[in-house]
XYZ file of C-alpha atoms in Angstrom:
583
model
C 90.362 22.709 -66.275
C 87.931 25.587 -65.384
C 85.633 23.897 -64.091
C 88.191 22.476 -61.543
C 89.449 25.936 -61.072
C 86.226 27.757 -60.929
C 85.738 25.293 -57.715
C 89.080 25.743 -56.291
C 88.262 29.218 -55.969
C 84.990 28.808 -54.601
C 86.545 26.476 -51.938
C 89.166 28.910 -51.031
C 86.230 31.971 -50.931
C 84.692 30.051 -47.759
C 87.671 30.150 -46.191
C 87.363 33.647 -44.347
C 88.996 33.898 -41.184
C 86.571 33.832 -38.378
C 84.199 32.273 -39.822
C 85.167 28.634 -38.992
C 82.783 28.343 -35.698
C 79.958 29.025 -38.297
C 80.450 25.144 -40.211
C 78.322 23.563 -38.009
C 75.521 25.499 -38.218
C 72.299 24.142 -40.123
C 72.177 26.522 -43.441
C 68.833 26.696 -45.585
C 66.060 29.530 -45.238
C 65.214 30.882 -42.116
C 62.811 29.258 -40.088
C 61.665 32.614 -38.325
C 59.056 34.207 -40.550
C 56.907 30.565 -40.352
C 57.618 30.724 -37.032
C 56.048 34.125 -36.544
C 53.719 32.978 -38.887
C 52.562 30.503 -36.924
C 52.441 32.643 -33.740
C 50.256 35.229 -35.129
C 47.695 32.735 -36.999
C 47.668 30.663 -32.961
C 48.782 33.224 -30.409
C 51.747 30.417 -29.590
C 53.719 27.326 -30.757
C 51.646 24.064 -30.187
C 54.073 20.924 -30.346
C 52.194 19.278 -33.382
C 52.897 22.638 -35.622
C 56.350 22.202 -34.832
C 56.462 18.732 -35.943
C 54.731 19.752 -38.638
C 57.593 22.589 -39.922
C 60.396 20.414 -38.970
C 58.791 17.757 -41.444
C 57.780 20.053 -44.633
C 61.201 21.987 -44.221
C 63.283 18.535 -43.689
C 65.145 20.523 -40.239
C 65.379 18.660 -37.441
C 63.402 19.150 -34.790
C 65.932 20.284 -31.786
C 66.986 23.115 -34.447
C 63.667 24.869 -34.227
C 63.308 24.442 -30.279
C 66.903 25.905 -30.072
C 65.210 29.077 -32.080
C 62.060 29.202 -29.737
C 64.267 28.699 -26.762
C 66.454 32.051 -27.753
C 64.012 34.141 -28.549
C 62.068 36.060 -25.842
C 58.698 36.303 -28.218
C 58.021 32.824 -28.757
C 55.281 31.696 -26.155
C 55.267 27.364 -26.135
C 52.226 27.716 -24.060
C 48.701 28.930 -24.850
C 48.298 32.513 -24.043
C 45.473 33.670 -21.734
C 42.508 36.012 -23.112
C 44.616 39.207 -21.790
C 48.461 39.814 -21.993
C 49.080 42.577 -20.149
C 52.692 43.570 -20.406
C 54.197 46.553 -17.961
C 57.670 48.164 -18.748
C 59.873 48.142 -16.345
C 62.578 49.901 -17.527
C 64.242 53.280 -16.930
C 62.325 55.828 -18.696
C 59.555 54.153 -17.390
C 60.701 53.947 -13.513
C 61.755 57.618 -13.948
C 57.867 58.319 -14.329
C 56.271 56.346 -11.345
C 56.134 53.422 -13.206
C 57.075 50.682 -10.194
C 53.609 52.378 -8.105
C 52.081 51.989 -11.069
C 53.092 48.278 -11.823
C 52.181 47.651 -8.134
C 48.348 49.126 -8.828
C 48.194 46.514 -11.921
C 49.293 43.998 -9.731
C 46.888 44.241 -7.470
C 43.825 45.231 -9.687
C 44.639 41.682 -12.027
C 47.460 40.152 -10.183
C 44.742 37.153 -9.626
C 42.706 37.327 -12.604
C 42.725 34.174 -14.383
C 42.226 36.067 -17.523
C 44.818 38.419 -17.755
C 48.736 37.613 -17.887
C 50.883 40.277 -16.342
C 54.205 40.052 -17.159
C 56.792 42.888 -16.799
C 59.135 43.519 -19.802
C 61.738 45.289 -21.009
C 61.470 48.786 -23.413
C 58.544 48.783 -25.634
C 59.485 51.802 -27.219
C 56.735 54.310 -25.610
C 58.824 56.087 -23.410
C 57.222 59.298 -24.843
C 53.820 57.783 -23.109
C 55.544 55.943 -20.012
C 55.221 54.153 -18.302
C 53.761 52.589 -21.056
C 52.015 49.165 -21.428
C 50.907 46.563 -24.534
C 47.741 44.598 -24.343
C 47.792 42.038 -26.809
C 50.633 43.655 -28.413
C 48.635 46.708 -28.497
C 50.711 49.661 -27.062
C 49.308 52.558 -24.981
C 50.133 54.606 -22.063
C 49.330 53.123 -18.713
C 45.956 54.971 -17.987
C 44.602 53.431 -20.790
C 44.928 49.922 -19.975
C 41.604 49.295 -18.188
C 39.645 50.472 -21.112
C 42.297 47.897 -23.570
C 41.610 45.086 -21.078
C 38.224 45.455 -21.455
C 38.474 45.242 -24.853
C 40.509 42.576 -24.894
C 37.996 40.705 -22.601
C 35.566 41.014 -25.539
C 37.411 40.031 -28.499
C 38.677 43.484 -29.789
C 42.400 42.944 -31.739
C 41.887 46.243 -33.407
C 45.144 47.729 -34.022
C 46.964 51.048 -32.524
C 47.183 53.643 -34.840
C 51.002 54.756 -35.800
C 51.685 58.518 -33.665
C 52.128 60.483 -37.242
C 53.080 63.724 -37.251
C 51.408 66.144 -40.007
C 54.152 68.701 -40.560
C 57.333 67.299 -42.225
C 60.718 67.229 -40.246
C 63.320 69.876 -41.780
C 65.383 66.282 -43.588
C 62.502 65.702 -45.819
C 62.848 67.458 -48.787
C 59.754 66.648 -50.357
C 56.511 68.434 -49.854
C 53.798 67.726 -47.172
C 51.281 65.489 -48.547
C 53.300 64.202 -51.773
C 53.115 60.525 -53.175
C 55.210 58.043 -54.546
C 55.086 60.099 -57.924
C 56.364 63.131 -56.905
C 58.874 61.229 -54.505
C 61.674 59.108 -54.872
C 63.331 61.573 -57.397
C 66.687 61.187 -56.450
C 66.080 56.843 -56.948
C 64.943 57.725 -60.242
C 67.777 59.907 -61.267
C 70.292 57.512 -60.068
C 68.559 54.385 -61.895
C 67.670 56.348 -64.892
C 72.028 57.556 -65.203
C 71.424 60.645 -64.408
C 73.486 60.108 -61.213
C 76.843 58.208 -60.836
C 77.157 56.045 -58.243
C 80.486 56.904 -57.564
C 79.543 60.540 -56.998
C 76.614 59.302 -54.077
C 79.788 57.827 -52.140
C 81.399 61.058 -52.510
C 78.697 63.062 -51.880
C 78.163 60.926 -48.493
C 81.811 61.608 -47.506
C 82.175 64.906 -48.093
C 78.211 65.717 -45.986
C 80.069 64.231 -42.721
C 77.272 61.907 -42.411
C 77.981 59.301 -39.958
C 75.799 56.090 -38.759
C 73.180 57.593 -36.612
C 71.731 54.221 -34.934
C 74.905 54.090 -32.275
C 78.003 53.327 -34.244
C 78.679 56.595 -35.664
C 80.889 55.183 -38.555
C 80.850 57.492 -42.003
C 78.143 56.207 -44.136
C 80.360 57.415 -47.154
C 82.772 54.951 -46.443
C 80.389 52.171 -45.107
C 78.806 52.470 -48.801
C 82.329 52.828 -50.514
C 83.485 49.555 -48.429
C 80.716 47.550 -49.857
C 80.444 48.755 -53.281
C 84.067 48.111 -53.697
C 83.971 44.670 -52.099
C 83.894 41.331 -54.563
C 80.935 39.295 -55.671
C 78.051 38.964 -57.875
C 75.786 39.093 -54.840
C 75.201 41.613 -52.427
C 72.229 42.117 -49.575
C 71.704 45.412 -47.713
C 69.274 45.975 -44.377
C 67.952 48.854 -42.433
C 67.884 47.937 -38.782
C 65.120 48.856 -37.442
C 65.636 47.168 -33.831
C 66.024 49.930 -31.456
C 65.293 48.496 -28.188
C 67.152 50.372 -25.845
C 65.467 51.741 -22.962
C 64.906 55.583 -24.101
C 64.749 54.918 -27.636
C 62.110 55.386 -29.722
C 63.456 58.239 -32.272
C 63.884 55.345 -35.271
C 59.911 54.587 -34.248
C 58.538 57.895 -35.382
C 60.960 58.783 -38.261
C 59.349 54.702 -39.594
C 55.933 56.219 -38.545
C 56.308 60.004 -40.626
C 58.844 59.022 -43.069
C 58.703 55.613 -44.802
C 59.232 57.362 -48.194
C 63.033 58.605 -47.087
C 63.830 55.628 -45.267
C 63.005 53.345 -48.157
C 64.443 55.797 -50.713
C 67.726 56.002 -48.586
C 67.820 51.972 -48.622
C 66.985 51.519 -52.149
C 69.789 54.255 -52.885
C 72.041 52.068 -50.877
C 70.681 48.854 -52.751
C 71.267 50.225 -56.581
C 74.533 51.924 -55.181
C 76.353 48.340 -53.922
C 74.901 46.425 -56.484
C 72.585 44.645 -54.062
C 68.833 43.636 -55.719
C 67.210 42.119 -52.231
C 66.817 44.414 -49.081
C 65.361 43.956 -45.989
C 63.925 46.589 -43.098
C 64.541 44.692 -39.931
C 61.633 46.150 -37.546
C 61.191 44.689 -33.585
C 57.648 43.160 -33.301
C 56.842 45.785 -30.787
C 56.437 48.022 -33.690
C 53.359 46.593 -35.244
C 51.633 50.186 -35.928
C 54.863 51.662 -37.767
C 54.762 48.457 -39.284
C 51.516 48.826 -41.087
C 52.608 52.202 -42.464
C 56.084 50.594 -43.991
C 54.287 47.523 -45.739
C 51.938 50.207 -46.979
C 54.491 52.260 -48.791
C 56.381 49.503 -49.937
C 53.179 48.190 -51.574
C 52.570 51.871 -53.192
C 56.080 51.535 -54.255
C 55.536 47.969 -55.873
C 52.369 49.311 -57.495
C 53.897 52.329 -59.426
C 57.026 50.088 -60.350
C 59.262 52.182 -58.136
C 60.670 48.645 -57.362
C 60.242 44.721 -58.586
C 62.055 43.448 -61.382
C 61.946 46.490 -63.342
C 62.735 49.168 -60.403
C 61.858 52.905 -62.093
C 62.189 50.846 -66.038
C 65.776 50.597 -65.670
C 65.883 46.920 -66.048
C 67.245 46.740 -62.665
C 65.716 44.346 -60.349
C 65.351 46.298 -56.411
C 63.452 44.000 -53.851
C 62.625 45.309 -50.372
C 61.105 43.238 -47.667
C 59.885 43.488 -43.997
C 61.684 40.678 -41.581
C 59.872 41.223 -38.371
C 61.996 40.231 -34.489
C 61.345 37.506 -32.721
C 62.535 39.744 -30.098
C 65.385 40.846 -28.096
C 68.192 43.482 -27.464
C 70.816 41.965 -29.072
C 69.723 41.847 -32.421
C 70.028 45.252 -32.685
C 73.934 44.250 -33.075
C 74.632 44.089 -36.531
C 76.240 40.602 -36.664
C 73.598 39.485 -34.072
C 70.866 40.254 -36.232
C 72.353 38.619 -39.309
C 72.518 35.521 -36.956
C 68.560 36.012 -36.868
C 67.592 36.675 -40.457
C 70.028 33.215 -41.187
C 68.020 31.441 -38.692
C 70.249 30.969 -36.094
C 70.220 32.274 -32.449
C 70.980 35.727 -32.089
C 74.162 35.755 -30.657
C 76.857 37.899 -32.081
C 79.522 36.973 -33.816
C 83.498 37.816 -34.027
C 85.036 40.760 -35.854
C 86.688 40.385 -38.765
C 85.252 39.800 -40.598
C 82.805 42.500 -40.916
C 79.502 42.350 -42.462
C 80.701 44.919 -45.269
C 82.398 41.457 -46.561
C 81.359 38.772 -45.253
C 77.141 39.617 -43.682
C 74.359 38.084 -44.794
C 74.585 34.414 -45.905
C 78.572 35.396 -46.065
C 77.645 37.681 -48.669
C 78.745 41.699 -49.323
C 76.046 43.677 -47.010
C 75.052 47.380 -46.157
C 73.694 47.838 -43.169
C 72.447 51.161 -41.448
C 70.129 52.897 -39.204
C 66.412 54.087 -39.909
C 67.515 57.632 -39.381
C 70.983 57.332 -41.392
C 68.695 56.024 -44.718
C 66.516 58.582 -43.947
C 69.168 61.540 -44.151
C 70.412 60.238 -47.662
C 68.001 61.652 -49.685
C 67.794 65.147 -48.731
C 72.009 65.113 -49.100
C 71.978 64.271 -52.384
C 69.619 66.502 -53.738
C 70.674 69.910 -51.812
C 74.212 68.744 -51.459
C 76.859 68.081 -49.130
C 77.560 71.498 -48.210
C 73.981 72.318 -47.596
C 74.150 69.411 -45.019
C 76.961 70.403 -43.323
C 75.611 74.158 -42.729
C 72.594 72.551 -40.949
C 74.592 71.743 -37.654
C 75.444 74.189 -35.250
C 79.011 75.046 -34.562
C 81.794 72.848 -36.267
C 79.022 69.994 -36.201
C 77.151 69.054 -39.322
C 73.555 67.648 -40.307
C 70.614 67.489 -38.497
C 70.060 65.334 -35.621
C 66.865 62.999 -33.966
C 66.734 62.538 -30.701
C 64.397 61.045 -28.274
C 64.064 62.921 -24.855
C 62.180 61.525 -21.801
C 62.195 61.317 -18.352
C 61.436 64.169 -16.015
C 60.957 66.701 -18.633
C 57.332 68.213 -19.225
C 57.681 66.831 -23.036
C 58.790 63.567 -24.177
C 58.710 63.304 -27.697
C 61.345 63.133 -31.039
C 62.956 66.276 -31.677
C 64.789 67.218 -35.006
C 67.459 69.308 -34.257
C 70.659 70.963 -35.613
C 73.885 68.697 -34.483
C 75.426 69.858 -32.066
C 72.540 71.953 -30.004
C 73.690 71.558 -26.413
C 72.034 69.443 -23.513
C 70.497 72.404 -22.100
C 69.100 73.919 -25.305
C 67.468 70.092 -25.901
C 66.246 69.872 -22.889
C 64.814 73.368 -23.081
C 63.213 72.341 -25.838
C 61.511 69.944 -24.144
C 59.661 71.939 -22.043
C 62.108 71.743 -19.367
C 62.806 69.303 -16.008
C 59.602 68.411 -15.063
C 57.461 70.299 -12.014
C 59.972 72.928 -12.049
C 63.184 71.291 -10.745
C 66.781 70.881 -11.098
C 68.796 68.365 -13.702
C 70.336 66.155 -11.534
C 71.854 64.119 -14.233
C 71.487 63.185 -17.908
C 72.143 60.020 -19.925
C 72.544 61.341 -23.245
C 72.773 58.686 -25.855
C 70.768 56.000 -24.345
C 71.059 53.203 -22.000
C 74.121 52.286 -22.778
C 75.644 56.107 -22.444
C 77.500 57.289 -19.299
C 75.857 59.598 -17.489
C 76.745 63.056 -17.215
C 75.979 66.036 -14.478
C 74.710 69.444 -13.889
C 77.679 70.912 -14.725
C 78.101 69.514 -18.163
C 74.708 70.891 -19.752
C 76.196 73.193 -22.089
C 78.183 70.117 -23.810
C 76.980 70.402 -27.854
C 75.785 66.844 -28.547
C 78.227 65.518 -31.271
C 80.195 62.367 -31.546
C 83.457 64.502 -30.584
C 82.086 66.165 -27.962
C 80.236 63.509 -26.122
C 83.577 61.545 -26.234
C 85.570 64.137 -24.671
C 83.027 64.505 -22.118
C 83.391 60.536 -20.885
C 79.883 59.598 -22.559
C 78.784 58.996 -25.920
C 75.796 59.899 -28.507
C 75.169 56.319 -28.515
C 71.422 56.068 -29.959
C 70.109 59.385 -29.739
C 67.618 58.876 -26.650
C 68.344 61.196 -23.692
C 66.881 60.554 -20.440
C 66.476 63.293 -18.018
C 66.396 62.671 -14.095
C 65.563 65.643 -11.594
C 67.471 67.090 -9.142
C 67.108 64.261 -5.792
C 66.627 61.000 -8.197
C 68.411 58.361 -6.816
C 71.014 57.720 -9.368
C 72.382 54.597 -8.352
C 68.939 53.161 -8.527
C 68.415 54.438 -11.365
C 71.597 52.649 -12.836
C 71.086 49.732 -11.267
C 67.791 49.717 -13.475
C 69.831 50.256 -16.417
C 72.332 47.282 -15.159
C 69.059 45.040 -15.121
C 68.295 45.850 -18.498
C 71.920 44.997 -20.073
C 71.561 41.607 -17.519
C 68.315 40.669 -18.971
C 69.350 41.291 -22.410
C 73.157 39.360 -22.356
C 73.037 36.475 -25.214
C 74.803 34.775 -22.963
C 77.350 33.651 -25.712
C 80.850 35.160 -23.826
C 81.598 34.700 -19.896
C 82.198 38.823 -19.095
C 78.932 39.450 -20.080
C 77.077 37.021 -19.180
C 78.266 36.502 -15.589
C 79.709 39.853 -15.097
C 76.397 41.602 -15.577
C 75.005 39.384 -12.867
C 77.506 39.618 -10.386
C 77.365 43.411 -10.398
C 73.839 43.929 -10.200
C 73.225 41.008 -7.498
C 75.926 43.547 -5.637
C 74.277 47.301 -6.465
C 70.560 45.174 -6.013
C 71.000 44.572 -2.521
C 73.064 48.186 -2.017
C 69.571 49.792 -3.812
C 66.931 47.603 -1.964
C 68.747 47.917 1.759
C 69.339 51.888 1.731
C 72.791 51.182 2.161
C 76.041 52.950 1.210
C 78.111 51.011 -1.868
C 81.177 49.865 0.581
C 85.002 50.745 -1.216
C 85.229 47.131 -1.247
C 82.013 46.484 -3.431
C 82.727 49.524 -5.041
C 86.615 48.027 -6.240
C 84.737 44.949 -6.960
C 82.372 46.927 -9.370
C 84.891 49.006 -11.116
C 87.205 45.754 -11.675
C 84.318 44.018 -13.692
C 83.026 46.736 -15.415
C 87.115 46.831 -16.777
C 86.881 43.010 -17.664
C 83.574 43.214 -19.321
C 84.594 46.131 -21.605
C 87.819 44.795 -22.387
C 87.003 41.093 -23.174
C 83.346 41.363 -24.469
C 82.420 40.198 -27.530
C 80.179 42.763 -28.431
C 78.982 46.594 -27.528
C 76.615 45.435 -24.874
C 78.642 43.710 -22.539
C 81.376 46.208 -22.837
C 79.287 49.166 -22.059
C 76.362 47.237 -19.650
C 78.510 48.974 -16.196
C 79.419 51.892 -18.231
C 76.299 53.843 -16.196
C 77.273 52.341 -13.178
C 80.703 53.560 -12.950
C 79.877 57.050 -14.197
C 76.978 57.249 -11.198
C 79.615 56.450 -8.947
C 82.186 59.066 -10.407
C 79.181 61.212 -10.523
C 79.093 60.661 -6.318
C 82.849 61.239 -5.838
C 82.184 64.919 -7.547
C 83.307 64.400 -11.037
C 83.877 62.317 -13.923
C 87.048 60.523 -12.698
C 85.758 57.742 -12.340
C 84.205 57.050 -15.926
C 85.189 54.722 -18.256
C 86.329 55.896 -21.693
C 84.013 55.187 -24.116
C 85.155 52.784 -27.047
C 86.825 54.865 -29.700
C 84.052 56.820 -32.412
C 83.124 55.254 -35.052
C 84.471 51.270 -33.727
C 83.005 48.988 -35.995
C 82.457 46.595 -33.247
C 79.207 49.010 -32.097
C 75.843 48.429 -33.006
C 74.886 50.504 -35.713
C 71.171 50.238 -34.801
């Protein structure tokens, strides 16, 4: 009679609302580490290794070329000696990056050698434009001397950009190991910390998800912890690939130790033993650094199947992208790591309950994890005095464009646009802001006159933009700004999973419209302009997921921008929606 009950149960537990589209769907391990594998061992996908997998892994074969198909970093053909691979996007056209796509062009445009092929964000915009040479990222006036190299064999890697002075949320000393790190892991696993009192401790600091979503962590972790099941996953995603971003890059780069801590934290705190830092290929470099911690960390015993000699087993692993915007949505990328095509998938459920392999899973950003540790050993108060104003915490962002210095800044939440930009050395050759996306691609951009806006969840909202992924981009006084969102449209086109009709064909119905506008000089007519405005409202309202309901979200703030205010601007969805990406 148990037994029969025991099942009952079991059959009722995979009954979750939502879910049902998922039945057909080929379960098993995913296919996308061999697959990468494979890739890296060949420099592409030959039929016959194909064949191959689909035989020793019993899949059919139509299941792996419906992977391949999805994902933009599969090649099915053999590569050339040279992959040359430009950025296109708007950090990178903010910095004379189409002249300088147009000089590659014509210097190995017609080299049989060399592959030029222009992509979306690689994540340099601190060097744009920025190119990759076999996979090999570097700022654009070093690409003869990588083709070269290339020419000759070299597959030496790029260094990670690390950065010798620690950022004010690491609380550990400059040049400490894994021994004299990890302290506040040790106290939890060791008793000496309740778990209960981390949730708390979260929820009182104010901390909220830092990769886009802004949800409180506190009650992310409290969700999860509280949720049923004997097993539970958690994932730091790693993904950022919007155009501007690269914050998450150098915090991977300088501080493996807190993001791992902050995820293992998470782990022991949910009662989840296997973890997973989901990193974009792109990232090979920061990478390196993060398998070399974790291997420190398996070394000393920090984790395995006796994490710290508590008896607790606390597995972390590296899944690397095949590639592609989407993924940095949560349910997208849980679509990946199960081996299906990225595409994201309807809410409720939410991964909290039902996320990887329909299990219980934590999922944040590489800054969020990063944050944890520092809170819970100085407290939440401590955190909370850090921000300036009513804000709290510290706060990365990524600033480039036309200012004199892209790079990562750590600063207090709440320090205003000006102040950041300031910081940055200022708009580039001396001139004016003209305008200023604030949280990344996907943020609305604001004007001149709203510099002195504190950068905050609240305030961004009230302002018609968001905080969005921390990446500000910076134009100058006389940039063309509905070029310059057009550029951003492109991106969001490029990137649609194509899964729900808004998206997919609303994206490219408004940028063949604002392309032709850009490339004849001419003036956006009211009718195109209605036309615009109409599908940006059907795309935000009926999208599945954050990208298709904020892809025109640029757009229409440009063009409320050129009526002399912000009238014109969509609302951004309400803070802390579960439906964003927490990236």
């Amino acid at each position: 009679m148990t037994e029969v009950t025991d099942r009952a149960a079991e059959i009722r537990a995979r009954r979750v609302p939502g879910v049902e589209a998922r039945a057909g769907k080929f379960p098993g391990p995913s296919l996308i580490p061999a697959l990468n594998a494979i890739q890296a061992r060949l420099g592409w996908l030959p039929r016959e290794e194909l064949e191959e997998l689909a035989r020793d892994t019993r899949r059919p074969l139509y299941e792996i070329e419906g992977l391949i198909s999805f994902y933009p970093h599969f090649r099915t053909e053999p590569p050339t000696k040279v992959a040359l691979h430009v950025c296109h996007d708007l950090p990178c056209f903010l910095r004379d990056g189409e002249a300088r796509l147009a000089e590659l062009r014509e210097r190995y445009g017609e080299d049989a050698e060399v592959e030029l092929v222009e992509v979306s964000c690689l994540g340099r915009c601190d060097t744009a434009p920025a190119v990759a040479v076999n996979e090999r990222p570097a700022p654009v006036e070093d690409t003869d001397a990588l083709v070269a190299g290339a020419r000759a064999g070299d597959v030496g890697a790029t260094p990670a950009n690390l950065r010798t002075e620690p950022w004010p949320n690491d609380p550990y000393p400059a040049g400490s190991g894994v021994a004299e790190r990890y302290t506040t892991l040790r106290a939890l696993l060791a008793g000496e910390l309740d778990p209960d009192t981390v949730v708390q401790t979260l929820k009182d600091s104010g901390l909220r998800g830092m990769g886009g979503a802004g949800f409180p962590t506190g009650t992310k972790w409290g969700l999860v912890r509280g949720a049923g099941g004997d097993v539970k996953y958690a994932i730091c995603n790693a993904d950022e690939s919007e155009p501007g971003t690269f914050k998450d890059r150098q915090i991977l780069a300088t501080q493996p130790h807190l993001v791992l801590e902050g995820l293992l934290l998470g782990m022991a705190v949910v009662g989840a033993e296997e973890g997973w830092v989901f990193i974009r290929h792109e990232y090979g470099p920061e990478e390196h650094v993060l398998r070399e911690e974790l291997q420190a960390l398996r070394a000393a015993g920090v984790t395995g199947p006796d994490a710290c000699g508590s008896g607790r087993r606390l597995d972390v692993e590296v899944f690397v992208s095949p590639g592609g915007y989407i993924l940095g949505e949560e349910t997208a990328l849980l679509e990946c790591m199960e081996g299906h095509r990225g595409e994201p998938r309807n809410k409720p459920p939410f991964p909290g309950n039902y996320g990887l392999h329909g299990r219980p899973t934590l999922m944040n950003s590489v800054e969020t994890f990063a944050d944890v540790p520092v809170i819970l050993q100085r407290g939440a108060q401590w955190w909370a005095d850090q921000g300036a104003g009513e804000s709290v915490g510290w706060k990365f962002f990524a600033v480039s464009g036309h200012v004199e210095r892209p790079d990562v800044y750590c600063v207090p939440m709440g320090t205003t646009v000006r102040e950041l930009i300031e910081l940055a050395g200022g708009v580039s050759d001396g001139r004016e802001v003209g305008a200023v996306q604030p949280g990344g691609a996907s943020s609305n951009f604001i004007g001149p006159d709203d510099l002195d806006m504190p950068l905050d969840f609240g305030t961004a909202a009230e302002h018609g933009t968001m905080l969005g992924s921390g990446a500000m981009v910076v134009l100058a006084d006389g940039t063309d700004l509905l070029a310059a969102s057009t550029n951003v449209l492109r991106f969001f086109r490029n990137e649609s999973c194509g899964k729900c009709v808004p998206c997919r064909v609303g994206s490219t119905k408004a940028h063949a419209i604002l392309r032709d506008v850009v490339e004849t000089g001419s003036d956006l007519a009211d009718d195109q302009r209605a036309h615009i405005l109409r599908l940006e409202e059907a795309m935000r309202k009926t999208s599945i997921c954050g990208l298709g309901q904020v892809a025109l979200g640029p757009v229409v703030s440009v063009l409320g921008l050129d009526k002399g205010g912000a009238a014109a601007r969509p609302q951004p969805r309400p803070e802390g929606a579960e439906d964003q990406p927490d990236r």
